[in-house]
Coordinates of C-alpha atoms (C1' of nucleotides) in Angstrom, one line a residue:
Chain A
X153 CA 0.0 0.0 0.0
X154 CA 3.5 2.5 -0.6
X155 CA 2.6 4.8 -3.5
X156 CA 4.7 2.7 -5.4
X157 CA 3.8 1.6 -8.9
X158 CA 2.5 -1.8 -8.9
X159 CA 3.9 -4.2 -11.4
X160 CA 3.0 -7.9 -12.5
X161 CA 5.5 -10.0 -14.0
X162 CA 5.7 -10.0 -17.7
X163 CA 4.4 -12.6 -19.4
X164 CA 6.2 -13.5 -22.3
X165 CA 9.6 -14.7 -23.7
X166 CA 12.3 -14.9 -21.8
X167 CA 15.7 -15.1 -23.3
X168 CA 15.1 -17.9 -25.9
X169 CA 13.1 -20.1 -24.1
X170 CA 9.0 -19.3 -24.5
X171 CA 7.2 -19.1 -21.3
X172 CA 4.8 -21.9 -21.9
X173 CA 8.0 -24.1 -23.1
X174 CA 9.5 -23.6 -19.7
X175 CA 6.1 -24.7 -17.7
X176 CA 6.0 -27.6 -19.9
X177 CA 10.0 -28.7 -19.3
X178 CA 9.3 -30.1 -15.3
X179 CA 6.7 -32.1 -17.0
X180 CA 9.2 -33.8 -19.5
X181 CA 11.7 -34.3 -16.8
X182 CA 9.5 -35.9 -14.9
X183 CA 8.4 -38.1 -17.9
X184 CA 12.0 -39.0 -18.6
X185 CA 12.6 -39.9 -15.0
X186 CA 10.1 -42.5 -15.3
X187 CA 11.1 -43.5 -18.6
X188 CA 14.5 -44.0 -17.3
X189 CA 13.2 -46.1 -14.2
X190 CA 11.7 -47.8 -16.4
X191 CA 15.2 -48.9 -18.4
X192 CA 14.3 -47.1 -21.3
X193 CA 18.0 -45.4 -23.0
X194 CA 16.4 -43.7 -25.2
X195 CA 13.1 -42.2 -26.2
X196 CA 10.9 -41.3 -29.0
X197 CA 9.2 -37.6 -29.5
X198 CA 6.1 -39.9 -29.9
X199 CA 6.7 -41.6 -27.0
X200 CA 7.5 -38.9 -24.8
X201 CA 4.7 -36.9 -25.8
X202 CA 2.1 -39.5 -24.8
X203 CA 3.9 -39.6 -21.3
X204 CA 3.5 -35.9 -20.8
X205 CA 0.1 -35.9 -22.6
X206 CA 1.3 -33.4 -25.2
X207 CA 1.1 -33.8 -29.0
X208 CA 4.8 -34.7 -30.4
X209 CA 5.2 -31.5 -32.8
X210 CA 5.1 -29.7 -29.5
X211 CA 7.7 -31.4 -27.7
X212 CA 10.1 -31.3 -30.4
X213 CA 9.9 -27.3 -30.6
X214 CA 9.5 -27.6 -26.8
X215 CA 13.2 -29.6 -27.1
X216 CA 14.5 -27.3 -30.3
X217 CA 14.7 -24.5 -28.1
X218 CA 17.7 -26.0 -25.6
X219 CA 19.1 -27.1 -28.7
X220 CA 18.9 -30.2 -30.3
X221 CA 20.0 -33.4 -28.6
X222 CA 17.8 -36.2 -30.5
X223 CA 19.4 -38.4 -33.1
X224 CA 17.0 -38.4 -36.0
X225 CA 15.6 -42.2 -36.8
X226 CA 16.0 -42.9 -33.2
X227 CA 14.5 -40.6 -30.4
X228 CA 16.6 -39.1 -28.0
X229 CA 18.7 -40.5 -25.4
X230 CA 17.1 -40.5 -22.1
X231 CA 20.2 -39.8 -19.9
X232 CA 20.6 -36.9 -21.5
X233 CA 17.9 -35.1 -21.9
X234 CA 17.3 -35.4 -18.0
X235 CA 20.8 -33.4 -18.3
X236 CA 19.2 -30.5 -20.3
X237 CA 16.4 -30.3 -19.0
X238 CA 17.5 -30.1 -15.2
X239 CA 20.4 -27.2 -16.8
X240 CA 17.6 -25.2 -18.6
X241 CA 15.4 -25.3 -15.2
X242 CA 18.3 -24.3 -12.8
X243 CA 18.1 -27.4 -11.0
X244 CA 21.7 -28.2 -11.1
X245 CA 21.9 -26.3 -7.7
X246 CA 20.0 -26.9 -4.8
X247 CA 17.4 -24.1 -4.1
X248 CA 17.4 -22.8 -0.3
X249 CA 13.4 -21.7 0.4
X250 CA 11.7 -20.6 3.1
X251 CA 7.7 -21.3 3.4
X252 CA 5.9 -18.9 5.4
X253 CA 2.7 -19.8 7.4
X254 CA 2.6 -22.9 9.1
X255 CA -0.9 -24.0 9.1
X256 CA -3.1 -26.2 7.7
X257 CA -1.9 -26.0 4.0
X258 CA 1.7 -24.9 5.1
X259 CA 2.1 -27.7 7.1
X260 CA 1.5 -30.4 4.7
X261 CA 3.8 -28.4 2.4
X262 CA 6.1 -28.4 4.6
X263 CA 5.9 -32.8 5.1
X264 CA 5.8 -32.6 0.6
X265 CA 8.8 -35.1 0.1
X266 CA 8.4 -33.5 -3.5
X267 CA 10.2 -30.3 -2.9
X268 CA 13.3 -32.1 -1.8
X269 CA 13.4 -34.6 -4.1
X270 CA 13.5 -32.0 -6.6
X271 CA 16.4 -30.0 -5.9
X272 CA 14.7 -28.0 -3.2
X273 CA 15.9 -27.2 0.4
X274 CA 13.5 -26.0 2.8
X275 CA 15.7 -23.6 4.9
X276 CA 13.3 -22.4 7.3
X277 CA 9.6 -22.1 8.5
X278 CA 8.0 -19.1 9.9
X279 CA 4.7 -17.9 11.2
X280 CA 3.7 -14.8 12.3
X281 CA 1.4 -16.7 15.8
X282 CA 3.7 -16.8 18.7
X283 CA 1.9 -20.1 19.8
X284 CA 3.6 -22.1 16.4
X285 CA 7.0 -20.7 17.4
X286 CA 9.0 -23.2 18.6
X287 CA 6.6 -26.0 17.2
X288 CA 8.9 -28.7 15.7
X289 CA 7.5 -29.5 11.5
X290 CA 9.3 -31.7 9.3
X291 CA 12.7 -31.8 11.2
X292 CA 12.5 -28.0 11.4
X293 CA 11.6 -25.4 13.9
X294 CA 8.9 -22.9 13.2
X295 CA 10.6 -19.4 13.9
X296 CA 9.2 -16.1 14.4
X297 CA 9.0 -14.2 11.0
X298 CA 10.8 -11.3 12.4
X299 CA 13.7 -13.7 12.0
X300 CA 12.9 -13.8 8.2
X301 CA 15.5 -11.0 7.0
X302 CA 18.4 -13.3 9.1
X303 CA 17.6 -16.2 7.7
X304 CA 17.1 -15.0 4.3
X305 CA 20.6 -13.3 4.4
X306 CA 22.1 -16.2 5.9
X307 CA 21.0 -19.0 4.0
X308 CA 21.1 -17.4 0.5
X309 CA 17.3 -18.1 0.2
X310 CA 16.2 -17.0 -3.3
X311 CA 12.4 -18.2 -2.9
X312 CA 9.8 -17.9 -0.9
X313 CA 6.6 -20.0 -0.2
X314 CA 3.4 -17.9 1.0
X315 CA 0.9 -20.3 2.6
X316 CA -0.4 -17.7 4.9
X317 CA -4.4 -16.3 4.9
X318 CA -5.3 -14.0 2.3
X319 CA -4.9 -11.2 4.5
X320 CA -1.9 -11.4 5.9
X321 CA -0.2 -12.6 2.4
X322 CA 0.7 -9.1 1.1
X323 CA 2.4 -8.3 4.0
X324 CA 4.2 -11.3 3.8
X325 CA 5.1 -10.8 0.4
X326 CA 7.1 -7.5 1.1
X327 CA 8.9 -8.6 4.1
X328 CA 10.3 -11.4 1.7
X329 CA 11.3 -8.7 -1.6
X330 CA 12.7 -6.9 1.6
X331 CA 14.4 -9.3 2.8
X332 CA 15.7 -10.1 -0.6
X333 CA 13.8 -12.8 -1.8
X334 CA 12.8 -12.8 -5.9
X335 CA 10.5 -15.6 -6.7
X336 CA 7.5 -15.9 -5.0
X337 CA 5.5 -18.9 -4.8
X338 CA 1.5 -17.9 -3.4
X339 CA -0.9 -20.4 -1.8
X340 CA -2.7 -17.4 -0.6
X341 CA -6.1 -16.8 -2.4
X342 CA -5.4 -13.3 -3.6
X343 CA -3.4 -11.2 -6.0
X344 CA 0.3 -10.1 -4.6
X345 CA 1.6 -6.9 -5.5
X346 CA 5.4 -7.2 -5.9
X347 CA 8.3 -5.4 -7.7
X348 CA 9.8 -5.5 -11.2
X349 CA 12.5 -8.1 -11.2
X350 CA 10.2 -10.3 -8.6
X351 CA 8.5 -13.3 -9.7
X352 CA 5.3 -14.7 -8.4
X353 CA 3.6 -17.7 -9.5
X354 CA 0.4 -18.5 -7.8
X355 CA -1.5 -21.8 -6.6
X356 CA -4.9 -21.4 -5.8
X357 CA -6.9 -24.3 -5.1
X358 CA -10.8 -22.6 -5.5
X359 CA -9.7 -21.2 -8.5
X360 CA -9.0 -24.4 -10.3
X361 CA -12.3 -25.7 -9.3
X362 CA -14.0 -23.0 -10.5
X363 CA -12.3 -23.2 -13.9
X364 CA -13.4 -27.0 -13.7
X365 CA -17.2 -25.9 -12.5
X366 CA -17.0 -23.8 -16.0
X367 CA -16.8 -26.5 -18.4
X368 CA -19.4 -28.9 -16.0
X369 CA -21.5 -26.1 -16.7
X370 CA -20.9 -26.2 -20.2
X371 CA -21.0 -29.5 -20.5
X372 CA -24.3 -30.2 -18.9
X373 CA -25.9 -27.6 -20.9
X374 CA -24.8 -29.0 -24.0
X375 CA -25.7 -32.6 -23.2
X376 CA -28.7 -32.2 -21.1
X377 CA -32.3 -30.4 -21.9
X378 CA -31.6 -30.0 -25.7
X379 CA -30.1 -32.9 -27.0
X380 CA -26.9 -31.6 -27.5
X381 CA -27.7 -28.4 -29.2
X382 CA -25.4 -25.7 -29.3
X383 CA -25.6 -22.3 -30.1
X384 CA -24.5 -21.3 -33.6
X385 CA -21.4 -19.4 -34.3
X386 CA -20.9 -16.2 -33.1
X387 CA -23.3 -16.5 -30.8
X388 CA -22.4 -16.5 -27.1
X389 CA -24.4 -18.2 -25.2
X390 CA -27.1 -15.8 -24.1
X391 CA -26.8 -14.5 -20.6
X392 CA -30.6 -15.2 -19.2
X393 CA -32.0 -12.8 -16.8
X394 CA -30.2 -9.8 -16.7
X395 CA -30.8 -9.0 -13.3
X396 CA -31.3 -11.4 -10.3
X397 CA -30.6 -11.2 -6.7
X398 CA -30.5 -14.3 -5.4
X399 CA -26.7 -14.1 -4.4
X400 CA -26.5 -16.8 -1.8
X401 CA -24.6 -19.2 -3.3
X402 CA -22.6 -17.2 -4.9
X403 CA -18.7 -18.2 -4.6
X404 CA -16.5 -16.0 -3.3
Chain B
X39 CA -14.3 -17.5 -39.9
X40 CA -15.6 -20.1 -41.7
X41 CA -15.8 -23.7 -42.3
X42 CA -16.6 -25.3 -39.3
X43 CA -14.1 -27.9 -38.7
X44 CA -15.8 -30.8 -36.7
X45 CA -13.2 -30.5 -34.2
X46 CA -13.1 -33.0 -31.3
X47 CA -10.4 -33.6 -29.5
X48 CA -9.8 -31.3 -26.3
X49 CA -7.1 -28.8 -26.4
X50 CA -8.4 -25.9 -24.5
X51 CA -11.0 -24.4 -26.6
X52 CA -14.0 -23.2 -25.1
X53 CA -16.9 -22.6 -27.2
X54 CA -17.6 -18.6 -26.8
X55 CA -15.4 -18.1 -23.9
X56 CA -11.6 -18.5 -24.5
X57 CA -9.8 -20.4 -22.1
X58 CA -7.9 -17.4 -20.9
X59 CA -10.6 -15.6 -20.1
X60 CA -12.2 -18.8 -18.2
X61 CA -8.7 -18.7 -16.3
X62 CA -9.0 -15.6 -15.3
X63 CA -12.6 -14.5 -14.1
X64 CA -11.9 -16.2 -10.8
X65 CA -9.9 -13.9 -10.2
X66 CA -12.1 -11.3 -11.1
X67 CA -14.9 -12.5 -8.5
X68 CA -12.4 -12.4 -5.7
X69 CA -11.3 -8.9 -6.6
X70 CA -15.1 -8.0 -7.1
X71 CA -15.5 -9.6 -3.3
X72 CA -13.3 -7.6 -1.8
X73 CA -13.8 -4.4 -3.7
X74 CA -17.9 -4.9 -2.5
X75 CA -16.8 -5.4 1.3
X76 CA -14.8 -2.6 0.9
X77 CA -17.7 -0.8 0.3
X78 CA -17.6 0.1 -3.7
X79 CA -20.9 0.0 -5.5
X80 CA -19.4 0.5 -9.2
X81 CA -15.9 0.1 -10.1
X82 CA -13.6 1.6 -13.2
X83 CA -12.2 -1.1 -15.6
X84 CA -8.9 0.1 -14.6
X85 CA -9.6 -0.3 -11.0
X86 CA -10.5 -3.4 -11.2
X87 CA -7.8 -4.2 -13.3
X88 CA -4.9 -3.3 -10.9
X89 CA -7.0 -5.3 -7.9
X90 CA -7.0 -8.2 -9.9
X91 CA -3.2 -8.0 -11.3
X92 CA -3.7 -7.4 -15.0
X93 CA -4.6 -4.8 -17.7
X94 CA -7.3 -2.6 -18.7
X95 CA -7.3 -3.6 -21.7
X96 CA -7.2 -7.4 -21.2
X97 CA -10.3 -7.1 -17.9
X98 CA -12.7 -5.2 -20.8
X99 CA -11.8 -7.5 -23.7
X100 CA -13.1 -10.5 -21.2
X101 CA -15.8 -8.9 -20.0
X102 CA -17.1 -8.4 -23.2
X103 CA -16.8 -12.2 -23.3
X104 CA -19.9 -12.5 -20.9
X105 CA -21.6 -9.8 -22.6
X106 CA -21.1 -6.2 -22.0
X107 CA -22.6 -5.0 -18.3
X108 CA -20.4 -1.3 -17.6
X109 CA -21.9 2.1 -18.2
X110 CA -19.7 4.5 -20.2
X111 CA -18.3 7.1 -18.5
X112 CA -18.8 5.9 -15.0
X113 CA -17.7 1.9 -15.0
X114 CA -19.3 -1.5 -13.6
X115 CA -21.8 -1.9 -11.0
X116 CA -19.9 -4.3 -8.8
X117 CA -23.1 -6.6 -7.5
X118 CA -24.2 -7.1 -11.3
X119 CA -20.4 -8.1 -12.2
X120 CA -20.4 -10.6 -9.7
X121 CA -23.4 -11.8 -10.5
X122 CA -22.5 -12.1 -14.0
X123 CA -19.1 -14.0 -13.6
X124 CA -20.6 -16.3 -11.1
X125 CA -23.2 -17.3 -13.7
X126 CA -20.9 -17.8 -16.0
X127 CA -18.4 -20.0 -14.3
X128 CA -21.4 -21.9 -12.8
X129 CA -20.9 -21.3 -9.8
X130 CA -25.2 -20.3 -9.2
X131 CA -25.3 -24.0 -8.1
X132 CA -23.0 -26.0 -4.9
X133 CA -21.2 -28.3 -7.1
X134 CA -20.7 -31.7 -5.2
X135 CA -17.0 -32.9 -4.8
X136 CA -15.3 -36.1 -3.8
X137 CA -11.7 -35.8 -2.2
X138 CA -9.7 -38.8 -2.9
X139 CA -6.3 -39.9 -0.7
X140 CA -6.1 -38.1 2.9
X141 CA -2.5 -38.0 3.3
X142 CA -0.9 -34.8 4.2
X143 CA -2.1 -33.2 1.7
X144 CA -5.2 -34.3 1.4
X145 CA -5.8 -33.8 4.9
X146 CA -5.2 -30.2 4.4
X147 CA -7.2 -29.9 1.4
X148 CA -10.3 -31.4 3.2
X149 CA -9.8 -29.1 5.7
X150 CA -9.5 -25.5 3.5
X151 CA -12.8 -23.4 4.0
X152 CA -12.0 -22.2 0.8
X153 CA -14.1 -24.9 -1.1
X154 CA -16.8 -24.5 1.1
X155 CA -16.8 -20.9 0.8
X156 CA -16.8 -20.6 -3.0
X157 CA -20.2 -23.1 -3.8
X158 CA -18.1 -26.2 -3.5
X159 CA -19.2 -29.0 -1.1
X160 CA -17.2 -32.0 0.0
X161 CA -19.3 -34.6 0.0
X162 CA -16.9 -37.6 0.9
X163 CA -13.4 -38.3 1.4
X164 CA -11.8 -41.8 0.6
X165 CA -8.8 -43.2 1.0
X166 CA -7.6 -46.8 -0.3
X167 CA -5.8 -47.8 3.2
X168 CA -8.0 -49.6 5.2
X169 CA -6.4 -47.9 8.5
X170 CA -7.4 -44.8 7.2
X171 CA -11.1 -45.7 7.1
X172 CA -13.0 -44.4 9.8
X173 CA -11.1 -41.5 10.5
X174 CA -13.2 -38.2 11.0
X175 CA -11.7 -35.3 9.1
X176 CA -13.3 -31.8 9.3
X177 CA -16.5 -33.2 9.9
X178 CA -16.4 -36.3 7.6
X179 CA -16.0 -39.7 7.9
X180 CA -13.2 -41.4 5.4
X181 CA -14.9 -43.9 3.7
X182 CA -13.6 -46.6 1.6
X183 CA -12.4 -46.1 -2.0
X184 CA -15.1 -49.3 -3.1
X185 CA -18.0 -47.2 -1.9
X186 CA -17.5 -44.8 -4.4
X187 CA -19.6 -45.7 -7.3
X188 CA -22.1 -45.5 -4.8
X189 CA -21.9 -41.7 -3.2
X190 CA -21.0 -40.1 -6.7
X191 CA -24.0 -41.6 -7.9
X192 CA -26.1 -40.7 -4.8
X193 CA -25.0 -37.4 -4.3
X194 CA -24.5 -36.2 -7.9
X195 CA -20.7 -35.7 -7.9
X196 CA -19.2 -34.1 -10.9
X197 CA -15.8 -33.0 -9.8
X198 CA -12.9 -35.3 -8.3
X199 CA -10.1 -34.5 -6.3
X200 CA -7.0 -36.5 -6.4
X201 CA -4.3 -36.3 -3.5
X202 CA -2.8 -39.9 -3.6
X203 CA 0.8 -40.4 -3.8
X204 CA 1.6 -40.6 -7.6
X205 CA 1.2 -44.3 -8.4
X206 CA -2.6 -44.6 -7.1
X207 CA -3.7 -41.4 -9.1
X208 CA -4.1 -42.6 -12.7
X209 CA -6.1 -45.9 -11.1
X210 CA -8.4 -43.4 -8.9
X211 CA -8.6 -41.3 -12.3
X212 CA -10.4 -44.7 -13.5
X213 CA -12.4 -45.5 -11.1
X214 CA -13.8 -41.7 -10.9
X215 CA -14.2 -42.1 -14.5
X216 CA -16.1 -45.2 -14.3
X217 CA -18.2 -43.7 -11.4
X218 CA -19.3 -41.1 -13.8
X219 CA -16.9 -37.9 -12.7
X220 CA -16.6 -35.9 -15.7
X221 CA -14.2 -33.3 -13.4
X222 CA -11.0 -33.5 -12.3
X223 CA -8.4 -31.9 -10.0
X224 CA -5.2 -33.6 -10.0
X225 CA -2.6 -33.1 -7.2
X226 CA -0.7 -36.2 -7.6
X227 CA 2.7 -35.4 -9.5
X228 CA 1.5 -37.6 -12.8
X229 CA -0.3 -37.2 -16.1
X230 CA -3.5 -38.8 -16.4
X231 CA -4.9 -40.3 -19.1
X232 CA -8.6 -40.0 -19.3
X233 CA -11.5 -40.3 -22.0
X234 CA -12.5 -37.1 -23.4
X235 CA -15.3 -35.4 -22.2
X236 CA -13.7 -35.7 -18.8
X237 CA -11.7 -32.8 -18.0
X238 CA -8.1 -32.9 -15.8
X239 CA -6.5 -29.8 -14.0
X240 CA -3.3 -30.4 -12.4
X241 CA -2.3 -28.6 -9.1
X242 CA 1.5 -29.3 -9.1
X243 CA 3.8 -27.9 -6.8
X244 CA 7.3 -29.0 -7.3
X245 CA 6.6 -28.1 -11.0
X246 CA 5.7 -24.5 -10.2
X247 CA 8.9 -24.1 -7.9
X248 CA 11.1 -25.9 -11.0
X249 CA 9.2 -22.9 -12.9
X250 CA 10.8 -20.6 -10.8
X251 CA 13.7 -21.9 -10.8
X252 CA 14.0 -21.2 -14.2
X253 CA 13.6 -17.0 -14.2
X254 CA 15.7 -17.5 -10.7
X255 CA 18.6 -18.7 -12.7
X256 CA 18.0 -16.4 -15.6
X257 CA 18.1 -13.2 -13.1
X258 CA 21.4 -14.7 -11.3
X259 CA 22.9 -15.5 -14.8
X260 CA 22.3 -12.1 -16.5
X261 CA 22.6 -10.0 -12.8
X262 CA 26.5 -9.5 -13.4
X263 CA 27.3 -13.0 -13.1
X264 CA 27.6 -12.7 -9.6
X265 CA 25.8 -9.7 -8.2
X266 CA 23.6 -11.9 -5.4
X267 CA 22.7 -14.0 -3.2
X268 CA 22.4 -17.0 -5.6
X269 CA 24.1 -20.3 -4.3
X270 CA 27.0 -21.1 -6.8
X271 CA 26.2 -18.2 -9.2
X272 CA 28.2 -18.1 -12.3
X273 CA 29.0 -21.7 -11.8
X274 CA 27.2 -24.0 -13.9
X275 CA 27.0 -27.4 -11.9
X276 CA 28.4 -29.4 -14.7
X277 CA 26.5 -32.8 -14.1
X278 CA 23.1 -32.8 -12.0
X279 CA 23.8 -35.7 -10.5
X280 CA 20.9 -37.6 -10.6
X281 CA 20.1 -38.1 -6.7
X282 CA 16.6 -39.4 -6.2
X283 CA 15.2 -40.6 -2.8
X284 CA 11.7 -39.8 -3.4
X285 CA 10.1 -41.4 -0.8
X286 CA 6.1 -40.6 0.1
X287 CA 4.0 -38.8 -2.5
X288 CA 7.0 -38.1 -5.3
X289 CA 6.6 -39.3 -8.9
X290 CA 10.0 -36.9 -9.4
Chain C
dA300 C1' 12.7 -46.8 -42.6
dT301 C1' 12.3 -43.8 -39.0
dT302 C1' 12.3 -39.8 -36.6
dT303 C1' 14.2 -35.3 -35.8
dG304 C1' 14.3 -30.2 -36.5
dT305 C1' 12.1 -26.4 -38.4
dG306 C1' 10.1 -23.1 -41.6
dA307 C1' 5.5 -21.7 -42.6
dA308 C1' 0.6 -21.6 -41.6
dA309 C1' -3.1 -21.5 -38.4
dA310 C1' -5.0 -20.6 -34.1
dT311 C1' -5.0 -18.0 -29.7
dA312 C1' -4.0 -14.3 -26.9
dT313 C1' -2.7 -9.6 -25.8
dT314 C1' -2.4 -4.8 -26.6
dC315 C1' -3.4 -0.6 -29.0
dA316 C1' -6.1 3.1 -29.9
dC317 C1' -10.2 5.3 -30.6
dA318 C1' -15.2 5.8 -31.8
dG319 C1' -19.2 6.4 -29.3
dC320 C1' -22.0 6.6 -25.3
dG321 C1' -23.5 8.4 -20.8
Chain D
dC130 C1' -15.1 15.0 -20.2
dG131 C1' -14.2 9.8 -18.7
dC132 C1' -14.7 5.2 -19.6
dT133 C1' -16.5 1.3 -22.0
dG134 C1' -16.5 -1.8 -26.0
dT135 C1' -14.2 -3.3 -29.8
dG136 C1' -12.0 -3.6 -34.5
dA137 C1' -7.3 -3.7 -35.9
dA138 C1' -2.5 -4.6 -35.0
dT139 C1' 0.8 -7.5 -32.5
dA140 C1' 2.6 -11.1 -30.2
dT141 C1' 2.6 -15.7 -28.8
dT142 C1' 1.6 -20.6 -29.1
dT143 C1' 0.3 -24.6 -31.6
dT144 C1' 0.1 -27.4 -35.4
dC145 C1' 1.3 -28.9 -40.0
dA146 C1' 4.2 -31.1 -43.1
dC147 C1' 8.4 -32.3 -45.1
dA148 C1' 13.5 -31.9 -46.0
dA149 C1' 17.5 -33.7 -43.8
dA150 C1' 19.9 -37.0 -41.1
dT151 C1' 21.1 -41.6 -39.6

DNA sequence: ATTTGTGAAAATATTCACAGCG
DNA sequence: CGCTGTGAATATTTTCACAAAT
């Protein structure tokens, strides 16, 4: 609430690599994990693609853009595209994070075995409620989040995880940028506010389901009352009653 | 356009709404939440914009998506927005929901009031282990995975949620599936494979880190090569030394 | 024989910029 | 005036389709 200029992160390319190229790369590496598990050496586009349930035209552009590493008439070799991948992502160091709000949702993140199996150390947990202090969480003590800027400092933490109410997460989300923190990671159901150069990616679990509720909506109108009937082209589909009041149920 | 191309197969298109916009008018309805407990009867398109963490140009280009409810010269009338969007996403009915695996993370999940809040209802959880079974978890019993043909049918479920460890979800995809879920939230580390008709969102957490990871590494790369706080900046890691011991919910 | 890598085309998404309404 | 709604201009992403490589 400064009178600072708000920005979001830009969208967009970044340095070679497309954006939505780069959310699809943890897929393939996880893919290629399994493939590898499963003794494969080497892989087809094909065959990747149906284990990352993306069409194979994709993953090869996807792949074109770390450079080429398949051997045309045979796929690519497993081994090394793990390599790649992990180098494009950053994950060839170990990530120190902190995770902020120790509650119901920030505790089970906190027990995720995924973050460390991934090349991600949690350094520390905080909470702002004097009663958590001190509580012992995954083979770490919760700490007072006045201690954030220390820790930060000390530990070289480069990310931090926001699992904090809604209200408190802005505040939250400064004392991290303050403390020197660039990438942001937001269970909190609202919209941070952060610097240029700071990026925050957001995971909100009532959003998703709304998104879901959308097409169950759409799909039930289309298969229910009319037989399938849909509107014709250019026609959204018609907004009944323009005014109603009946705001009970209404999500929030 | 024209030609209608008899197009089946599911990629994200979303007959009269784009998929963007479906993304983000959940957004929108918090924003429009917060702005009416604030007090605000109307709101400018650039106001609502900033609250909701994108442009002006971009919030009136998906209104107009829903059909075009602001007054020239003056902007929205909040209550009639949220009305509006709600409609739109469906969310004018409480959409029944089944929570599948109540590990950590499902445990959490059961217990978020934002479901509840936002015209979603829990109406079972279910777990596969049989010492699970039994257990009462914000106000619900866990029943047994077999029983659920029987409650989706009996209580009208149309949305899923997964939080197994990876190697259950695709088999809990199946059985939701064969229950008659057409809706699915995924929080298992995997790719499902499901019939179409049935839609799949994936809530993934390591991969949004990995995602971060990614600009993280960019800014320490092109940050003078050393300017920060970045663990082994400037130092590529030549191998990533493929250390795995992924133990509870991992699918790496 | 296969399968990659990639220009070019098509489809989506975002932003611009301004006419037109209140 | 101020602000919406929207065509037109850009930008990004996906898909096609085939030459080149092994």
């Amino acid at each position: 609430m400064s009178g600072d200029r708000p920005r979001i992160r830009a969208a967009g390319r970044t340095r070679g690599v497309p954006e939505a190229t780069v959310a699809r790369l943890p897929v393939y590496l996880r893919a290629l994990h399994a493939l590898a598990d499963a003794g494969h050496d080497t892989v087809s586009s094909e065959e990747l693609a149906v284990a990352a349930g993306v069409n194979s035209a994709k993953l090869r552009k996807d792949l074109s853009h770390l450079g080429s590493y398949g051997t045309r008439g045979v796929g690519y070799e497993v081994a090394l595209l793990v390599d790649q991948i992990s180098r494009a992502l950053g994950l060839t160091q170990r990530w120190a994070v902190v995770l902020i709000g120790v509650g119901n949702l920030g505790h089970a993140l906190a027990g995720y075995a995924g973050f460390a199996s991934r090349g991600f150390r949690i350094a520390a947990l905080f909470d702002a409620d004097a009663e958590r202090v001190g509580e012992r969480i995954a083979g770490l003590d919760v700490r007072h989040i006045d201690d954030l800027d220390h820790v930060v400092a000390e530990e070289q933490v480069c990310i931090g995880v926001i699992s904090t109410p809604a209200d408190a997460a802005q505040e939250v989300a400064d004392r991290l940028v303050e403390a020197g923190v660039t990438s942001i990671l937001n269970f909190a159901p609202c919209v941070l506010q952060v610097p240029d150069g700071v990026d925050v990616r957001k995971v909100d679990l009532a959003l998703e389901l709304q998104i879901l509720s959308f097409h169950e909506q759409r799909k039930a109108d289309s298969a229910g009352l009319n037989g399938g009937r849909n509107p014709a082209a250019g026609t959204v589909t018609p907004l009944p009653a323009p005014r109603v009041d009946a705001r009970e149920v209404v999500g929030r």
